Coordinates of C-alpha atoms in Angstrom, one line a residue:
M1 CA 50.5 1.2 -56.3
F2 CA 48.4 -1.8 -56.4
G3 CA 49.3 -2.2 -52.8
A4 CA 47.6 1.4 -52.0
R5 CA 44.6 0.7 -54.2
C6 CA 43.8 -2.6 -52.6
L7 CA 43.9 -0.7 -48.7
L8 CA 41.7 2.3 -50.4
L9 CA 38.9 -0.5 -51.4
A10 CA 39.2 -1.8 -48.3
L11 CA 38.6 1.1 -46.5
R12 CA 35.6 1.9 -48.4
R13 CA 34.0 -1.5 -47.9
C14 CA 34.8 -0.4 -44.0
S15 CA 33.0 2.7 -44.1
S16 CA 30.2 1.6 -45.8
A17 CA 29.4 -1.6 -43.7
P18 CA 26.5 -1.1 -41.1
C19 CA 27.8 -0.4 -37.7
P20 CA 27.3 -2.6 -34.5
K21 CA 24.3 -1.3 -33.3
H22 CA 24.6 -1.0 -29.2
T23 CA 21.9 -2.5 -27.3
Q24 CA 21.0 -0.6 -24.0
A25 CA 20.1 -2.2 -21.1
A26 CA 16.2 -3.0 -20.3
R27 CA 14.8 -1.0 -17.5
L28 CA 13.1 -3.8 -15.0
R29 CA 11.3 -3.2 -11.7
V30 CA 12.6 -5.3 -8.8
C31 CA 8.3 -7.0 -8.9
E32 CA 8.7 -7.5 -12.4
A33 CA 12.3 -9.1 -12.1
L34 CA 11.0 -11.3 -8.9
E35 CA 8.5 -12.5 -10.8
A36 CA 11.0 -13.9 -14.1
Q37 CA 10.4 -17.1 -15.3
E38 CA 13.4 -17.6 -17.1
V39 CA 17.3 -16.0 -17.3
A40 CA 17.8 -12.8 -18.7
G41 CA 20.5 -10.8 -20.1
D42 CA 21.8 -7.2 -19.9
I43 CA 19.3 -5.5 -18.0
K44 CA 19.0 -2.7 -15.0
V45 CA 17.5 -2.4 -12.2
Q46 CA 17.0 1.0 -9.8
G47 CA 16.1 1.3 -6.0
W48 CA 17.2 1.8 -2.7
V49 CA 19.9 -0.6 -1.1
R50 CA 17.9 -2.2 2.0
S51 CA 21.5 -4.7 2.8
V52 CA 24.7 -5.0 2.3
R53 CA 27.0 -8.2 3.0
S54 CA 30.6 -8.6 1.5
Q55 CA 32.1 -11.8 1.6
K56 CA 35.2 -12.3 0.5
E57 CA 34.8 -13.4 -2.7
V58 CA 31.4 -12.3 -3.4
L59 CA 29.2 -9.3 -2.5
F60 CA 25.2 -9.1 -1.9
L61 CA 23.1 -6.2 -1.5
H62 CA 18.8 -6.5 -1.5
I63 CA 17.7 -3.4 -3.4
N64 CA 14.0 -2.3 -3.4
D65 CA 12.2 0.0 -5.3
G66 CA 8.3 -0.3 -3.7
S67 CA 7.5 -2.2 -6.6
S68 CA 7.2 -5.1 -4.0
L69 CA 7.5 -5.8 -0.7
E70 CA 11.0 -8.4 -1.5
S71 CA 13.9 -7.4 -2.4
L72 CA 15.7 -8.4 -5.6
Q73 CA 19.0 -9.7 -4.6
I74 CA 22.1 -8.4 -6.1
V75 CA 25.1 -10.9 -6.7
A76 CA 28.3 -9.0 -7.7
D77 CA 32.0 -9.4 -7.8
P78 CA 33.3 -8.0 -4.1
S79 CA 35.7 -5.3 -6.9
L80 CA 32.2 -3.7 -7.5
E81 CA 32.2 -2.5 -3.2
N82 CA 32.4 1.4 -3.2
R83 CA 32.3 3.1 0.4
D84 CA 29.2 5.1 -0.5
L85 CA 27.0 1.3 -1.3
T86 CA 25.5 1.8 2.2
F87 CA 21.8 1.1 3.5
G88 CA 19.9 3.2 2.0
S89 CA 22.1 4.3 -0.7
A90 CA 20.1 5.0 -4.4
V91 CA 21.5 2.9 -7.1
E92 CA 21.3 1.3 -10.5
V93 CA 22.3 -2.2 -11.0
Q94 CA 23.3 -3.4 -14.4
G95 CA 24.1 -7.2 -14.9
K96 CA 22.5 -10.5 -16.1
L97 CA 19.3 -11.8 -14.3
V98 CA 19.9 -15.8 -13.9
K99 CA 18.4 -19.0 -11.7
S100 CA 19.0 -18.8 -7.7
L101 CA 20.5 -21.4 -5.9
H102 CA 18.8 -20.3 -3.0
R103 CA 16.0 -21.9 -2.4
M104 CA 13.5 -18.8 -0.8
Q105 CA 13.7 -16.7 -4.7
N106 CA 13.4 -17.8 -8.3
V107 CA 15.9 -15.5 -9.5
E108 CA 19.2 -13.0 -8.4
L109 CA 20.7 -10.9 -10.8
K110 CA 24.4 -10.8 -11.3
A111 CA 25.7 -7.8 -11.7
E112 CA 28.5 -6.1 -13.9
N113 CA 28.5 -2.8 -13.0
I114 CA 26.8 -1.1 -9.9
R115 CA 26.6 2.9 -10.0
V116 CA 25.9 4.8 -6.6
V117 CA 23.3 7.6 -7.6
G118 CA 22.8 9.0 -4.3
P119 CA 25.0 8.4 -0.9
C120 CA 23.2 7.4 2.3
D121 CA 24.9 8.8 5.8
T122 CA 24.2 6.1 7.5
L123 CA 25.2 7.2 10.8
T124 CA 22.1 9.8 11.3
F125 CA 19.5 8.2 9.0
P126 CA 17.4 7.6 11.7
F127 CA 16.2 3.8 10.4
K128 CA 19.0 0.7 10.1
P129 CA 19.4 -2.7 8.8
R130 CA 16.8 -5.5 10.0
E131 CA 15.6 -3.2 12.6
R132 CA 11.7 -3.5 12.9
Q133 CA 10.7 -0.3 14.8
P134 CA 7.1 0.3 15.8
L135 CA 5.0 2.9 13.8
E136 CA 4.8 5.5 15.8
Y137 CA 8.4 5.8 16.3
S138 CA 8.7 6.4 12.2
R139 CA 5.6 9.0 12.7
Q140 CA 8.7 11.1 14.1
F141 CA 10.2 11.0 10.9
P142 CA 7.2 12.0 8.2
H143 CA 9.8 12.6 5.6
L144 CA 11.7 9.6 5.4
R145 CA 8.9 6.9 7.1
C146 CA 7.9 5.6 3.7
R147 CA 11.2 3.9 3.4
T148 CA 10.1 2.1 6.3
N149 CA 9.0 -1.9 4.7
A150 CA 5.6 -1.3 7.1
L151 CA 4.7 2.2 5.2
S152 CA 5.8 0.7 2.4
S153 CA 3.4 -1.3 2.3
L154 CA 0.6 0.3 3.2
L155 CA 0.9 2.6 0.4
R156 CA 0.9 -0.4 -2.3
V157 CA -2.7 -1.4 0.1
R158 CA -3.9 2.3 0.0
S159 CA -3.3 2.6 -4.0
E160 CA -4.4 -0.8 -4.7
A161 CA -7.6 0.1 -2.5
T162 CA -8.5 2.9 -4.1
A163 CA -8.1 1.5 -7.6
A164 CA -10.4 -1.1 -5.7
I165 CA -13.0 1.4 -4.9
H166 CA -13.2 2.9 -8.8
S167 CA -13.6 -0.1 -10.3
F168 CA -16.2 -1.9 -8.4
F169 CA -18.4 1.7 -8.7
K170 CA -17.2 2.0 -12.5
D171 CA -18.6 -1.8 -13.0
N172 CA -21.9 -0.9 -11.3
G173 CA -22.6 1.7 -13.8
Y174 CA -21.8 5.4 -11.2
V175 CA -20.5 7.9 -12.9
H176 CA -17.5 9.5 -11.2
V177 CA -17.4 13.1 -9.8
H178 CA -15.4 15.7 -8.5
T179 CA -17.1 17.9 -6.3
P180 CA -15.3 20.9 -5.1
I181 CA -12.4 20.9 -2.2
I182 CA -13.3 24.3 -1.1
T183 CA -17.4 25.5 -0.2
S184 CA -19.4 27.6 1.9
N185 CA -22.1 24.6 2.5
D186 CA -21.5 22.5 5.5
C187 CA -22.9 19.1 4.9
E188 CA -22.8 17.8 8.7
G189 CA -23.7 21.2 10.2
A190 CA -21.9 20.4 13.2
G191 CA -19.7 23.4 12.6
E192 CA -16.3 21.8 12.8
L193 CA -15.2 23.7 9.8
F194 CA -11.6 24.6 8.4
H195 CA -12.0 28.3 7.6
V196 CA -10.3 29.5 4.0
R197 CA -9.1 32.9 4.3
T198 CA -6.7 35.0 2.2
S199 CA -3.7 36.1 3.6
D200 CA -2.3 38.3 6.4
K201 CA -0.9 40.9 3.6
V202 CA -3.7 40.8 1.9
Q203 CA -6.0 41.8 4.8
E204 CA -3.3 44.4 5.6
R205 CA -4.3 46.1 2.6
G206 CA -7.8 46.2 3.8
E207 CA -8.6 44.4 1.0
N208 CA -12.1 41.8 1.7
S209 CA -11.1 38.3 3.1
H210 CA -13.5 36.6 2.3
F211 CA -12.1 36.0 -1.5
F212 CA -15.3 34.5 -3.0
N213 CA -17.2 37.6 -0.4
V214 CA -18.8 35.3 0.9
P215 CA -17.1 32.5 3.7
A216 CA -15.8 29.8 2.3
F217 CA -14.5 26.5 4.4
L218 CA -12.8 23.0 3.4
T219 CA -14.8 20.4 2.4
V220 CA -16.5 18.3 5.3
S221 CA -18.4 15.5 2.9
G222 CA -19.1 16.1 -0.8
Q223 CA -23.0 14.7 -0.4
L224 CA -24.7 17.5 -0.9
H225 CA -22.9 18.6 -4.6
L226 CA -23.6 14.5 -5.2
E227 CA -27.1 15.1 -4.4
V228 CA -26.8 18.1 -7.3
M229 CA -25.3 15.7 -9.5
A230 CA -27.8 12.9 -8.7
G231 CA -31.0 15.3 -10.7
A232 CA -29.0 13.8 -13.7
F233 CA -27.6 10.8 -13.2
T234 CA -29.1 8.2 -11.6
Q235 CA -26.0 6.7 -9.9
V236 CA -23.2 9.0 -9.0
F237 CA -19.8 8.5 -6.3
T238 CA -16.5 11.0 -5.5
F239 CA -13.7 10.1 -3.7
G240 CA -11.3 12.7 -2.2
P241 CA -10.0 14.7 1.0
T242 CA -12.3 15.8 3.6
F243 CA -11.2 18.6 6.3
R244 CA -12.7 18.2 10.4
A245 CA -12.0 20.7 12.6
E246 CA -12.5 18.7 15.8
N247 CA -10.2 19.4 18.6
S248 CA -9.2 15.7 18.8
Q249 CA -6.1 14.1 19.4
S250 CA -7.7 10.5 19.8
R251 CA -6.6 7.7 17.8
R252 CA -10.1 7.4 16.2
H253 CA -10.1 11.0 15.1
L254 CA -7.4 13.2 11.7
A255 CA -8.2 16.4 10.6
E256 CA -7.8 15.7 7.2
F257 CA -9.3 12.5 5.7
Y258 CA -10.1 10.7 2.2
M259 CA -13.7 9.8 1.7
V260 CA -15.7 7.6 -0.6
E261 CA -19.4 8.9 -1.2
A262 CA -22.0 7.3 -3.3
E263 CA -25.8 9.3 -4.8
M264 CA -28.3 6.7 -5.9
S265 CA -31.5 8.6 -7.4
F266 CA -34.5 6.3 -7.7
T267 CA -34.2 4.5 -4.7
E268 CA -37.0 4.5 -2.1
S269 CA -35.3 1.8 0.4
L270 CA -32.9 2.3 2.9
Q271 CA -32.0 -1.6 2.1
D272 CA -30.7 -0.7 -1.3
I273 CA -28.3 1.5 -0.1
I274 CA -27.4 -1.1 2.7
Q275 CA -26.9 -3.9 0.3
V276 CA -24.3 -1.7 -1.7
M277 CA -22.1 -0.8 1.4
E278 CA -21.9 -4.2 1.9
D279 CA -20.8 -5.0 -1.7
L280 CA -18.5 -2.6 -1.6
F281 CA -16.6 -3.7 1.3
K282 CA -16.9 -6.4 0.6
K283 CA -15.7 -6.5 -2.9
A284 CA -12.9 -3.7 -2.6
T285 CA -11.3 -6.3 0.3
S286 CA -11.6 -9.4 -1.6
I287 CA -9.2 -7.3 -4.4
V288 CA -7.2 -5.7 -2.1
L289 CA -6.2 -9.4 -0.1
S290 CA -5.6 -10.5 -3.9
K291 CA -3.5 -8.0 -5.0
C292 CA -1.1 -7.5 -1.6
P293 CA -1.0 -10.6 -0.2
Q294 CA 2.6 -9.7 1.2
D295 CA 1.5 -6.5 2.3
V296 CA -1.4 -7.4 3.9
E297 CA 0.2 -10.3 5.8
L298 CA 2.6 -8.3 7.1
F299 CA 0.5 -6.0 9.0
H300 CA -1.4 -9.6 9.7
K301 CA 1.6 -11.0 11.2
Y302 CA 3.4 -7.9 12.9
V303 CA 0.8 -5.7 13.8
S304 CA -2.5 -7.3 14.9
P305 CA -2.1 -10.7 14.7
A306 CA -5.7 -11.2 15.5
Q307 CA -6.7 -9.2 12.3
K308 CA -6.7 -12.2 9.7
G309 CA -9.3 -14.1 11.2
R310 CA -11.5 -11.2 12.2
L311 CA -11.6 -10.2 8.1
E312 CA -12.2 -14.0 7.4
Q313 CA -15.2 -13.8 9.4
M314 CA -16.4 -10.2 7.7
L315 CA -15.9 -11.5 4.4
K316 CA -17.3 -14.9 4.6
N317 CA -20.9 -13.8 6.9
K318 CA -24.1 -12.2 5.9
F319 CA -24.3 -8.4 7.6
I320 CA -26.4 -7.6 10.5
T321 CA -29.0 -5.7 10.7
I322 CA -30.9 -4.2 13.6
S323 CA -32.7 -1.0 14.3
Y324 CA -31.6 1.9 16.9
T325 CA -34.2 0.6 19.6
E326 CA -33.3 -2.7 19.5
A327 CA -29.4 -1.9 19.6
V328 CA -30.1 1.2 22.9
D329 CA -32.5 -1.8 24.3
I330 CA -29.1 -4.2 23.7
L331 CA -26.3 -1.8 25.3
K332 CA -29.3 -1.5 28.6
R333 CA -28.8 -4.4 29.2
A334 CA -25.2 -5.6 29.3
P335 CA -23.8 -6.6 32.3
Q336 CA -20.8 -4.6 31.4
T337 CA -20.8 -0.6 33.2
F338 CA -20.6 1.8 29.6
I339 CA -18.5 5.3 30.7
F340 CA -21.4 6.8 28.4
Q341 CA -25.2 5.8 30.0
P342 CA -27.0 5.0 26.7
K343 CA -30.5 6.3 26.7
W344 CA -32.5 6.5 23.5
G345 CA -32.1 9.6 21.5
S346 CA -28.3 9.6 22.2
N347 CA -25.7 9.0 19.9
L348 CA -24.2 6.1 20.2
Q349 CA -20.8 6.4 21.3
T350 CA -17.4 4.4 20.1
E351 CA -17.8 1.8 23.0
H352 CA -21.7 1.6 22.4
E353 CA -20.5 0.6 18.9
K354 CA -17.6 -1.9 19.9
Y355 CA -20.3 -3.6 22.5
L356 CA -22.7 -4.4 19.5
V357 CA -20.6 -5.5 17.2
K358 CA -19.1 -8.1 19.5
H359 CA -22.8 -8.8 20.9
C360 CA -23.4 -10.0 17.3
G361 CA -21.0 -12.5 17.3
E362 CA -18.1 -10.1 16.1
V363 CA -19.8 -9.8 12.4
P364 CA -20.4 -5.7 10.9
V365 CA -23.3 -4.8 12.1
F366 CA -26.0 -2.0 10.1
V367 CA -27.8 0.2 12.7
V368 CA -30.9 1.8 11.2
N369 CA -33.9 4.6 11.7
Y370 CA -31.8 6.7 14.5
P371 CA -33.8 9.6 16.2
Y372 CA -35.2 12.4 14.0
D373 CA -33.4 14.9 16.2
L374 CA -30.0 13.4 16.3
K375 CA -29.1 13.6 12.9
P376 CA -28.9 16.5 9.9
F377 CA -31.5 18.2 7.9
Y378 CA -31.6 16.4 4.1
M379 CA -32.8 12.6 6.3
R380 CA -35.8 11.6 5.3
D381 CA -38.4 11.5 7.8
N382 CA -40.0 7.8 8.6
E383 CA -43.3 9.4 10.0
D384 CA -43.5 7.2 13.2
G385 CA -44.4 7.7 16.5
P386 CA -44.3 8.0 19.2
Q387 CA -40.5 7.7 18.9
H388 CA -40.0 10.0 15.9
T389 CA -36.7 8.4 13.4
V390 CA -35.2 9.6 9.9
A391 CA -34.1 6.5 7.5
A392 CA -30.1 6.7 8.3
V393 CA -28.1 4.0 8.7
D394 CA -24.2 3.4 10.5
L395 CA -22.2 0.4 9.8
L396 CA -20.4 -1.1 12.7
V397 CA -17.0 -3.3 12.1
P398 CA -14.6 -4.9 14.8
G399 CA -12.5 -3.3 16.1
I400 CA -13.1 0.5 14.8
G401 CA -16.9 0.8 15.4
E402 CA -18.8 3.0 12.5
L403 CA -17.0 2.5 9.4
C404 CA -19.5 3.9 7.1
G405 CA -23.2 6.9 7.5
G406 CA -25.8 7.1 5.4
S407 CA -29.5 7.5 4.9
L408 CA -32.6 8.0 2.4
R409 CA -32.7 11.9 1.4
E410 CA -35.6 14.5 2.1
E411 CA -36.9 14.8 -1.1
R412 CA -40.8 15.8 0.1
L413 CA -40.6 19.6 0.0
H414 CA -42.9 20.4 2.2
F415 CA -40.9 18.3 4.8
L416 CA -37.7 19.8 4.3
Q417 CA -38.7 23.6 3.8
P418 CA -40.7 23.6 7.5
R419 CA -37.4 21.8 9.1
L420 CA -34.7 24.3 7.1
E421 CA -37.2 27.2 8.2
R422 CA -37.7 26.4 11.9
L423 CA -33.0 25.9 11.9
G424 CA -32.6 29.2 10.0
L425 CA -31.4 27.5 7.1
A426 CA -33.8 28.1 4.4
D427 CA -31.9 31.1 2.5
A428 CA -28.8 29.6 2.7
Y429 CA -30.3 26.3 1.4
Q430 CA -32.5 27.6 -1.2
W431 CA -30.7 26.6 -4.0
Y432 CA -31.3 23.1 -1.8
L433 CA -34.6 23.5 -2.1
D434 CA -34.9 24.3 -5.8
L435 CA -33.6 20.7 -6.7
R436 CA -37.3 19.2 -4.6
Q437 CA -39.1 21.6 -7.0
F438 CA -37.7 20.9 -10.5
G439 CA -37.6 16.8 -11.1
S440 CA -37.0 15.7 -7.8
A441 CA -37.0 12.1 -7.1
P442 CA -36.4 9.5 -4.4
H443 CA -32.9 9.2 -3.5
G444 CA -29.7 8.3 -0.9
G445 CA -26.2 7.4 -0.2
F446 CA -23.5 7.1 1.9
G447 CA -20.2 8.0 3.0
M448 CA -17.4 5.8 3.5
G449 CA -13.8 7.8 5.6
F450 CA -11.0 5.8 3.5
E451 CA -8.9 5.8 6.3
R452 CA -11.3 3.6 8.4
Y453 CA -11.9 0.7 5.9
L454 CA -7.9 0.5 5.9
Q455 CA -7.8 0.2 9.7
C456 CA -10.7 -2.1 9.3
I457 CA -8.7 -4.6 6.6
L458 CA -4.8 -3.7 8.2
G459 CA -6.2 -4.2 11.9
V460 CA -4.0 -1.1 12.8
D461 CA -5.3 0.7 16.1
N462 CA -4.0 4.3 15.6
I463 CA -5.7 6.2 12.4
K464 CA -3.4 8.8 12.4
N465 CA -0.3 5.8 11.1
L466 CA -2.5 5.4 7.9
F467 CA -2.2 9.1 6.6
L468 CA 0.9 10.4 5.3
S469 CA 1.5 13.8 7.6
R470 CA 1.3 16.6 5.6
D471 CA 3.5 18.5 8.8
F472 CA 7.0 18.9 6.7
L473 CA 5.4 19.6 3.9
T474 CA 2.8 23.1 4.3
P475 CA 5.1 25.5 5.9
V476 CA 7.5 25.0 3.1
F477 CA 5.1 24.6 0.4
C478 CA 3.2 28.3 1.5
S479 CA 6.0 29.9 2.6
S480 CA 7.2 29.5 -1.3
M481 CA 3.9 30.4 -2.8
A482 CA 3.1 32.9 -1.0
D483 CA 7.1 34.4 -2.5
S484 CA 6.6 33.2 -6.2
H485 CA 2.9 33.4 -6.5
G486 CA 1.3 36.3 -3.8
P487 CA -1.4 36.2 -2.1
I488 CA -2.5 33.0 -1.9
C489 CA -5.9 31.5 0.8
A490 CA -4.9 30.4 4.3
A491 CA -6.2 27.7 6.1
G492 CA -7.2 26.8 9.6
L493 CA -5.5 23.8 8.8
Y494 CA -2.2 25.0 7.9
V495 CA -1.7 27.5 11.3

């Protein structure tokens, strides 16, 4: 009896005692694990296998989760290996972070458990371990190419460059504006537009194909909308997608690309705009180089070995400014023969732009004051002669040619209105004329093609290698949206 009571009391004490807590493994990104300065127990890392090496007494893995170019080494007992643990497979590894004996790395993960989350068929997977494929090869597999070192590095650089550009404008007091993607305006005036219309099913029912009751297009620039905002904010910028329907398959053109655009009020000097362009380039590039040194080095080492020296030259030297007239004179005296003969009043071609940069010592060059008839209606008349020019500027950089374009805007109504009338645009742009009647101030701005900027700092020759292709996404997206949501708009871009 006494023994039974003792047992009952012991059971009660056990049931009232706190249960030991189960400690959940802390999840670390690969970059965080690689930067760890001391060992850590019970951590978890998730990613994709970059290499597998099985020996008699030890299993080595390298896994990467996209957070860094460098992969984390996993050391495990061979008993943890299974047939699904292959190159490309998605895994979750749990274990202890320990000091590495290898002199090239600080730490490694001693695995206690390896779980294959998603196997990878290595026979049909287009990329193989320890094979460095050219960028053109990876473009054949747009849905998989972000798994390669080159594309993952590019996307990290792209992300840091985006943040650096936003940081530059925020630190300098600019307001970020989201300008429309669908618009009725043609900012460039070249007619190279993607027309947005309702789907064929809507037209078959006899409904108006103009969804907004007027023709609509995918934007070629946010500039005109920024000019509206510059009537209330002294400094504004936008950073978003733009579209050009240029029938070109060249290495310099994209149908869809990103554009950085800024507008500044109360500025009467083209030099003010030039200074912002130079400061933006140097500040953003310096941040990218400090944040992504390994990723940039990958391109400078394997894609464009000479680009590192060019970039250093650009960052340490003051950019040069010449007039369009001076540029034409330089080209006419050039010892080489151009495909397009340079003459005053004609556009500068890529071959001209690259020669001018080379002539100026491989330093970026601002070309200012272009012929009046070459530029759009919104650029400010310089009122000069006999060669009539506008206050426009293009930034030319080594290896690329034109990177940025900008101007002072024509804020004087008595100059702007006659020009719009001559072009037959006065009615369509009455709202633009209104801006000049209600508190107009001298203003100007510029735009920079983001992919061309990446070309410039990384040395990638073909701009198409810098944009994640939409080819595999669009047909699936459009058809699924049409089925589930009814009528949709279709653009020429998606044909």
